[in-house]
Short mmCIF file of C-alpha atoms in Angstrom, two decimals:
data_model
loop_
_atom_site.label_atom_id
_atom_site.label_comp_id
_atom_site.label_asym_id
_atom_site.label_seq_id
_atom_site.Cartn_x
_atom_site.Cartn_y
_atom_site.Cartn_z
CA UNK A 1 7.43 15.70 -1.44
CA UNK A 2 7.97 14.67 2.45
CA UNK A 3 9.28 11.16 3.40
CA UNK A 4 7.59 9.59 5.81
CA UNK A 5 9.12 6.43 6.77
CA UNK A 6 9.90 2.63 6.25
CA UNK A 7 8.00 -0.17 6.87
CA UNK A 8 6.14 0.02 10.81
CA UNK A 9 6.83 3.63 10.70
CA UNK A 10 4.50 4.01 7.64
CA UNK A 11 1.83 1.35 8.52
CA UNK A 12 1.63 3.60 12.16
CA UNK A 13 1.36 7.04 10.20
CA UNK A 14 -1.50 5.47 7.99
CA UNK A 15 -3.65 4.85 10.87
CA UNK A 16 -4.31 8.39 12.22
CA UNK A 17 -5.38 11.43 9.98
CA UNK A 18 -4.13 9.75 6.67
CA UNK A 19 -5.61 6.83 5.60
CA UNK A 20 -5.52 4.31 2.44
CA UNK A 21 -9.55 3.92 3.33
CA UNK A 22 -11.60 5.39 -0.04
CA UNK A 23 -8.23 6.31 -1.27
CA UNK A 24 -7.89 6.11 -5.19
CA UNK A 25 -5.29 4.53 -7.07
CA UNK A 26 -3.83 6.69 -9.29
CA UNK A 27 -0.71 5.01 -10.32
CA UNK A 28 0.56 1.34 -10.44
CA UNK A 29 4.11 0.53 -11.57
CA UNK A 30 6.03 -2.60 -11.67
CA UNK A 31 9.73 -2.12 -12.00
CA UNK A 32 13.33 -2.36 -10.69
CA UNK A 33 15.26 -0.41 -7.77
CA UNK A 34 18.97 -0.91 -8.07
CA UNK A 35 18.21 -4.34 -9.78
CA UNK A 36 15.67 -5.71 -7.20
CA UNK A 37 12.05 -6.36 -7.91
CA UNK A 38 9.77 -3.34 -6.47
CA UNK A 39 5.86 -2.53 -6.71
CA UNK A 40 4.89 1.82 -6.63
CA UNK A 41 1.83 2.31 -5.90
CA UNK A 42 0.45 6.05 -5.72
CA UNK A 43 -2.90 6.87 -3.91
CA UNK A 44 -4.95 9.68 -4.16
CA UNK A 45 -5.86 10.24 -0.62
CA UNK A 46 -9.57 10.41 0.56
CA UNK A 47 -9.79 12.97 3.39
CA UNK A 48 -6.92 15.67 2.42
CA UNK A 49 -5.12 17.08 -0.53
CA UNK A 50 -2.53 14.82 -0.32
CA UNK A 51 -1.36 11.84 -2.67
CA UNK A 52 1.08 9.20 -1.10
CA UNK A 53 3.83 7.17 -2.90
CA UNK A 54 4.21 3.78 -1.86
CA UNK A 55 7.31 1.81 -3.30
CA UNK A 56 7.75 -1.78 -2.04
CA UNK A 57 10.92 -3.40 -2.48
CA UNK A 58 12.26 -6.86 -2.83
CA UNK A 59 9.34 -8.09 -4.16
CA UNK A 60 8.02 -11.74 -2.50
CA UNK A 61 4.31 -11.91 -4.02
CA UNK A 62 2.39 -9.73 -6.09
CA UNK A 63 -1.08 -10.88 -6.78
CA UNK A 64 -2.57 -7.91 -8.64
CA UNK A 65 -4.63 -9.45 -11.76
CA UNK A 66 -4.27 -6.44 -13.61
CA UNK A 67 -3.30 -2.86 -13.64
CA UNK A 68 -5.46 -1.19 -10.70
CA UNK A 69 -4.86 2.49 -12.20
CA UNK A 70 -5.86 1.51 -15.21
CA UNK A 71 -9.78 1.59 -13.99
CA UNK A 72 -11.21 3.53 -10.92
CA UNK A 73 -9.79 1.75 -8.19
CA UNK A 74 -10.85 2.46 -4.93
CA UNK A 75 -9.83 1.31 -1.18
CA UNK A 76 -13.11 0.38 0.69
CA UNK A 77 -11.18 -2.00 2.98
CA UNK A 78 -6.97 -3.02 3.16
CA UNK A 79 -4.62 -4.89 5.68
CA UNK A 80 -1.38 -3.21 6.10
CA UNK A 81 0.67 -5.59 8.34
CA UNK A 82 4.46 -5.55 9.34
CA UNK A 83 4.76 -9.01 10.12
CA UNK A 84 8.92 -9.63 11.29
CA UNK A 85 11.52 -9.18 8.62
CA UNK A 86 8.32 -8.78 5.57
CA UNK A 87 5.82 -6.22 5.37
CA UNK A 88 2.12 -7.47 3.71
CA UNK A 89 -0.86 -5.37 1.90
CA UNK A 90 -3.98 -6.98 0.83
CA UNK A 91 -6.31 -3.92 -1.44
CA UNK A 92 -8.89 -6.39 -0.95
CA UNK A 93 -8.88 -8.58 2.31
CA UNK A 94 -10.95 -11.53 3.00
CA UNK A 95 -13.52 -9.80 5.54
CA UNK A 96 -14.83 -13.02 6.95
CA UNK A 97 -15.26 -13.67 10.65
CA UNK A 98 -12.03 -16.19 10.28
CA UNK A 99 -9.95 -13.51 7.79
CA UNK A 100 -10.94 -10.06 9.11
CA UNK A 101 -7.56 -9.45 11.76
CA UNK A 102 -5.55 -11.96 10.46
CA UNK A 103 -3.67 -12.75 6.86
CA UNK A 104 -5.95 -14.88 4.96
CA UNK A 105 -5.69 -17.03 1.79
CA UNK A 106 -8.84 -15.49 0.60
CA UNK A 107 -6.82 -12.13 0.99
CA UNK A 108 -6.51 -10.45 -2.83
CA UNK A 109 -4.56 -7.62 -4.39
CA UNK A 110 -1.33 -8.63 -2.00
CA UNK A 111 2.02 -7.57 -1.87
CA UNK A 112 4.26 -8.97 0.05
CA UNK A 113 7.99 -7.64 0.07
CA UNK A 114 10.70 -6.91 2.79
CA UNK A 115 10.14 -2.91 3.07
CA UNK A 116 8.25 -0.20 2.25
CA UNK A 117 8.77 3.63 2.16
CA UNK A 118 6.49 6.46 1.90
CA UNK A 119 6.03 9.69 0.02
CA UNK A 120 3.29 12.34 0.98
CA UNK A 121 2.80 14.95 -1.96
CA UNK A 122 1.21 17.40 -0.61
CA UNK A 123 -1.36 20.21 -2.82
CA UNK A 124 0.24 23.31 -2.69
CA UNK A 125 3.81 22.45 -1.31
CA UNK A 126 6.88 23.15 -3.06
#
């Protein structure tokens, strides 16, 4: 397991190599972090042998229906914004002309919280 960051530092790594694009969830937990509200979410990555963790803490808005792990859920499209003291993840962004670079009430699967951190499980490391 390797951390990789908090919040900007995360959002900045995802946008090279790694990427949440046709990643799978694997995981989805809802649950508590030193008594404050945080989201895990672990993704099966598309284009290496890597999974990443993703725990979001202090948790603003959460507007997952369901489960996502509990089906085949894959990433075809995500925003993954930090946006001042909160950081924001839509699984399924509005992709209109209007929504597509900007946060959008027609955004779903959001989190919104005050910081994220990062895990990369790697295949093969110890």
């Amino acid at each position: 397991m390797k951390f990789i960051g908090y919040n900007s530092d995360i959002i900045n790594f995802l946008k090279d190599d790694l990427t949440l694009l046709n990643a799978i969830v694997k995981s989805y937990k809802v649950h508590e972090v030193e008594g404050i509200p945080a989201v895990s979410i672990l993704f099966e990555l598309a284009y290496t042998d890597a999974d990443l963790m993703l725990t979001f803490r202090e948790i603003f808005s959460n507007s997952f229906d369901a489960n996502p792990a509990t089906e085949q859920y894959q990433v075809d499209s995500c925003k993954f914004y930090h946006i001042g003291s909160k950081v924001y993840l839509s699984l399924d962004p509005d992709e209109s002309e209007e929504g597509v670079d900007t946060i959008s009430e027609y955004d779903n699967d959001v989190i919104l919280c005050s910081s994220v951190e990062g895990y990369l499980f790697e295949a093969g490391a110890e």
